mmCIF file of C-alpha atoms in Angstrom:
data_model
loop_
_atom_site.group_PDB
_atom_site.id
_atom_site.type_symbol
_atom_site.label_atom_id
_atom_site.label_comp_id
_atom_site.label_asym_id
_atom_site.label_seq_id
_atom_site.Cartn_x
_atom_site.Cartn_y
_atom_site.Cartn_z
ATOM 1 C CA MET G 566 14.615 35.915 38.709
ATOM 2 C CA LYS G 567 15.398 37.037 34.898
ATOM 3 C CA THR G 568 12.576 36.478 32.546
ATOM 4 C CA PRO G 569 12.382 36.620 28.952
ATOM 5 C CA VAL G 570 10.444 39.713 28.877
ATOM 6 C CA PRO G 571 11.220 42.466 31.411
ATOM 7 C CA GLY G 572 8.187 43.224 33.704
ATOM 8 C CA ILE G 573 6.586 39.834 33.232
ATOM 9 C CA HIS G 574 7.411 37.185 35.820
ATOM 10 C CA GLY G 575 7.275 33.489 35.951
ATOM 11 C CA PRO G 576 6.208 31.086 33.625
ATOM 12 C CA ILE G 577 3.627 33.288 31.882
ATOM 13 C CA ALA G 578 6.632 35.323 30.374
ATOM 14 C CA LEU G 579 7.948 32.051 28.941
ATOM 15 C CA LEU G 580 4.448 31.137 27.644
ATOM 16 C CA LEU G 581 3.832 34.434 25.919
ATOM 17 C CA LEU G 582 7.299 34.384 24.394
ATOM 18 C CA LEU G 583 6.654 30.904 22.749
ATOM 19 C CA LEU G 584 3.417 31.809 21.597
ATOM 20 C CA SER G 585 4.553 35.036 20.333
ATOM 21 C CA ILE G 586 7.336 33.177 18.556
ATOM 22 C CA ALA G 587 4.698 30.459 16.975
ATOM 23 C CA VAL G 588 2.484 33.166 15.847
ATOM 24 C CA VAL G 589 4.904 35.117 14.003
ATOM 25 C CA THR G 590 6.222 32.123 12.697
ATOM 26 C CA VAL G 591 3.190 31.052 11.218
ATOM 27 C CA VAL G 592 2.376 34.739 9.885
ATOM 28 C CA ILE G 593 5.605 35.000 8.082
ATOM 29 C CA ASP G 594 5.088 31.283 6.588
ATOM 30 C CA ARG G 595 1.671 32.407 5.574
ATOM 31 C CA GLY G 596 3.005 35.614 3.885
ATOM 32 C CA ARG G 597 5.623 33.553 2.058
ATOM 33 C CA TYR G 598 2.925 31.122 1.102
ATOM 34 C CA TRP G 599 0.638 33.455 -0.508
ATOM 35 C CA TRP G 600 3.563 35.591 -2.167
ATOM 36 C CA SER G 601 4.656 32.182 -3.870
ATOM 37 C CA TRP G 602 1.216 31.372 -4.898
ATOM 38 C CA TRP G 603 0.660 34.821 -6.525
ATOM 39 C CA ARG G 604 3.927 34.489 -8.346
ATOM 40 C CA SER G 605 3.095 31.026 -9.701
ATOM 41 C CA ARG G 606 -0.520 31.581 -10.748
ATOM 42 C CA ALA G 607 -0.112 31.152 -14.373
ATOM 43 C CA SER G 608 1.433 27.652 -13.793
ATOM 44 C CA ARG G 609 -1.096 26.865 -11.214
ATOM 45 C CA ARG G 610 -4.016 27.752 -13.634
ATOM 46 C CA GLY G 611 -2.305 25.689 -16.152
ATOM 47 C CA GLN G 612 -2.103 22.793 -13.840
ATOM 48 C CA TRP G 613 -5.813 23.308 -13.035
ATOM 49 C CA GLU G 614 -6.800 23.318 -16.516
ATOM 50 C CA ARG G 615 -4.732 20.264 -17.409
ATOM 51 C CA VAL G 616 -6.232 18.279 -14.552
ATOM 52 C CA LEU G 617 -9.824 19.397 -15.827
ATOM 53 C CA ALA G 618 -9.096 18.455 -19.320
ATOM 54 C CA ASP G 619 -7.286 15.135 -18.524
ATOM 55 C CA GLN G 620 -8.919 13.585 -15.429
ATOM 56 C CA GLY G 621 -12.424 15.412 -15.117
ATOM 57 C CA GLY G 622 -14.118 17.055 -12.200
ATOM 58 C CA SER G 623 -13.522 14.415 -9.413
ATOM 59 C CA ALA G 624 -9.594 14.627 -9.902
ATOM 60 C CA ALA G 625 -9.801 18.635 -10.081
ATOM 61 C CA GLY G 626 -11.883 18.498 -6.829
ATOM 62 C CA ARG G 627 -9.106 16.416 -5.113
ATOM 63 C CA LEU G 628 -6.594 19.046 -6.527
ATOM 64 C CA LEU G 629 -8.529 21.873 -4.950
ATOM 65 C CA GLU G 630 -8.961 20.034 -1.610
ATOM 66 C CA ASP G 631 -5.258 19.332 -1.425
ATOM 67 C CA TRP G 632 -4.594 23.080 -2.296
ATOM 68 C CA GLU G 633 -7.095 24.177 0.354
ATOM 69 C CA LEU G 634 -5.385 21.953 2.796
ATOM 70 C CA GLU G 635 -2.026 23.839 2.136
ATOM 71 C CA MET G 636 -3.864 27.101 2.398
ATOM 72 C CA ARG G 637 -5.363 26.081 5.675
ATOM 73 C CA PHE G 638 -1.963 25.441 7.435
ATOM 74 C CA GLY G 639 -1.442 27.429 10.816
ATOM 75 C CA GLU G 640 -5.006 28.377 11.095
ATOM 76 C CA PRO G 641 -5.632 26.187 14.214
ATOM 77 C CA LEU G 642 -2.387 27.548 15.881
ATOM 78 C CA LEU G 643 -3.797 31.167 14.978
ATOM 79 C CA GLN G 644 -7.153 30.620 16.444
ATOM 80 C CA ALA G 645 -5.998 29.200 19.699
ATOM 81 C CA ALA G 646 -3.551 32.268 19.998
ATOM 82 C CA VAL G 647 -6.305 34.650 19.252
ATOM 83 C CA VAL G 648 -7.930 33.296 22.592
ATOM 84 C CA LEU G 649 -5.033 32.318 24.756
ATOM 85 C CA ALA G 650 -3.001 35.296 24.230
ATOM 86 C CA PRO G 651 -5.267 37.871 26.172
ATOM 87 C CA LEU G 652 -5.904 35.097 28.853
ATOM 88 C CA LEU G 653 -2.285 34.363 29.436
ATOM 89 C CA GLY G 654 -1.833 38.290 29.583
ATOM 90 C CA LEU G 655 -4.414 38.610 32.384
ATOM 91 C CA VAL G 656 -3.062 35.667 34.230
ATOM 92 C CA GLY G 657 0.426 37.628 34.145
ATOM 93 C CA THR G 658 -1.316 40.790 35.387
ATOM 94 C CA VAL G 659 -3.013 39.036 38.000
ATOM 95 C CA LEU G 660 0.159 37.466 39.466
ATOM 96 C CA GLY G 661 1.989 40.788 39.107
ATOM 97 C CA LEU G 662 -0.727 42.488 40.905
ATOM 98 C CA MET G 663 -0.377 39.729 43.827
ATOM 99 C CA GLN G 664 3.266 40.599 43.955
ATOM 100 C CA VAL G 665 2.629 44.222 44.256
ATOM 101 C CA LEU G 666 -0.023 43.948 47.062
ATOM 102 C CA ALA G 667 2.433 41.613 48.824
ATOM 103 C CA SER G 668 5.121 44.140 48.706
ATOM 104 C CA LEU G 669 2.788 46.940 50.316
ATOM 105 C CA GLY G 670 2.181 44.934 53.249
ATOM 106 C CA PRO G 671 -0.962 44.299 55.398
ATOM 107 C CA GLN G 672 -1.888 47.912 55.241
ATOM 108 C CA LEU G 673 -1.480 48.314 51.710
ATOM 109 C CA LEU G 674 0.750 51.412 52.046
ATOM 110 C CA LEU G 675 3.480 52.352 49.580
ATOM 111 C CA PRO G 676 7.019 52.063 51.192
ATOM 112 C CA ALA G 677 8.860 55.492 51.853
ATOM 113 C CA GLY G 678 10.890 56.296 48.645
ATOM 114 C CA ALA G 679 9.237 53.625 46.517
ATOM 115 C CA ASN G 680 8.992 54.345 42.751
ATOM 116 C CA LEU G 681 5.439 53.976 41.474
ATOM 117 C CA ALA G 682 6.640 53.522 37.868
ATOM 118 C CA GLY G 683 7.730 49.874 38.458
ATOM 119 C CA PHE G 684 4.138 48.988 39.757
ATOM 120 C CA GLY G 685 2.721 49.897 36.287
ATOM 121 C CA GLN G 686 4.578 47.135 34.821
ATOM 122 C CA VAL G 687 2.136 44.534 35.962
ATOM 123 C CA LEU G 688 0.002 45.521 33.061
ATOM 124 C CA LEU G 689 2.397 44.814 30.572
ATOM 125 C CA SER G 690 1.528 41.125 30.157
ATOM 126 C CA THR G 691 -2.175 42.100 29.242
ATOM 127 C CA ALA G 692 -0.680 44.633 26.623
ATOM 128 C CA LEU G 693 1.464 41.869 25.101
ATOM 129 C CA GLY G 694 -1.146 39.442 25.183
ATOM 130 C CA LEU G 695 -3.709 41.720 23.317
ATOM 131 C CA ILE G 696 -0.964 42.886 20.875
ATOM 132 C CA LEU G 697 -0.108 39.144 20.195
ATOM 133 C CA SER G 698 -3.973 38.462 19.905
ATOM 134 C CA LEU G 699 -4.373 41.433 17.391
ATOM 135 C CA ILE G 700 -1.313 40.072 15.130
ATOM 136 C CA ALA G 701 -2.809 36.609 15.249
ATOM 137 C CA SER G 702 -6.341 37.608 14.409
ATOM 138 C CA THR G 703 -5.068 39.611 11.669
ATOM 139 C CA GLY G 704 -3.093 36.849 10.127
ATOM 140 C CA LEU G 705 -5.968 34.490 10.642
ATOM 141 C CA PHE G 706 -8.364 36.773 8.683
ATOM 142 C CA ALA G 707 -5.941 37.539 6.027
ATOM 143 C CA ASN G 708 -5.300 33.753 5.504
ATOM 144 C CA GLN G 709 -8.866 32.868 5.656
ATOM 145 C CA TRP G 710 -9.965 35.511 3.269
ATOM 146 C CA LEU G 711 -7.048 34.629 0.644
ATOM 147 C CA ARG G 712 -8.123 31.153 0.992
ATOM 148 C CA ARG G 713 -11.838 31.512 0.577
ATOM 149 C CA SER G 714 -11.223 33.911 -2.515
ATOM 150 C CA GLN G 715 -8.721 31.762 -4.161
ATOM 151 C CA CYS G 716 -10.738 28.342 -3.757
ATOM 152 C CA LEU G 717 -13.967 30.565 -5.108
ATOM 153 C CA ARG G 718 -11.899 31.609 -8.241
ATOM 154 C CA LEU G 719 -10.715 28.035 -8.981
ATOM 155 C CA GLN G 720 -14.342 26.868 -8.505
ATOM 156 C CA ARG G 721 -15.710 29.330 -10.788
ATOM 157 C CA LEU G 722 -12.752 28.727 -13.202
ATOM 158 C CA GLY G 723 -13.666 24.963 -13.144
ATOM 159 C CA ARG G 724 -17.584 25.575 -13.684
ATOM 160 C CA THR G 725 -16.735 28.275 -16.886
ATOM 161 C CA TRP G 726 -14.159 26.091 -18.199
ATOM 162 C CA ALA G 727 -14.779 24.096 -21.338
ATOM 163 C CA PRO G 728 -12.508 21.569 -23.043
ATOM 164 C CA PRO G 729 -10.778 22.694 -26.376
ATOM 165 C CA ALA G 730 -12.816 21.215 -29.402
#
């Protein structure tokens, strides 16, 4: 049976592939979001100051909540991927080991002329799961750090801001 990832068999390959596409998509989206956030920081600060001046602290609080909601986008998926990717990798490895043991026969002897290199591929799903988990956790921690630092910066700016006299 052809699989999306060579060396990984069955539905685990498809699940790892779909999860990796979702993680990479969210990480790229967050990178684009924070890049545009950085590029529009002057206009965003002006908007923040206008809301503080015109509508007061409660409107500024709602604006900050809206921005924080935008900043949080994708975090639940990344959190799930941090946990699920290694587990899916381990399930793939267990299924691969079961196939290897079945091919060895009841005496667990390597058939004559068999290549051992193919048997190492059963660990590929675990490696892919760990790599995917690392990418997801890096993206998650980067997004959380940027979100917290920007929200804190805006809150400080709101506390120190005084309306023009």
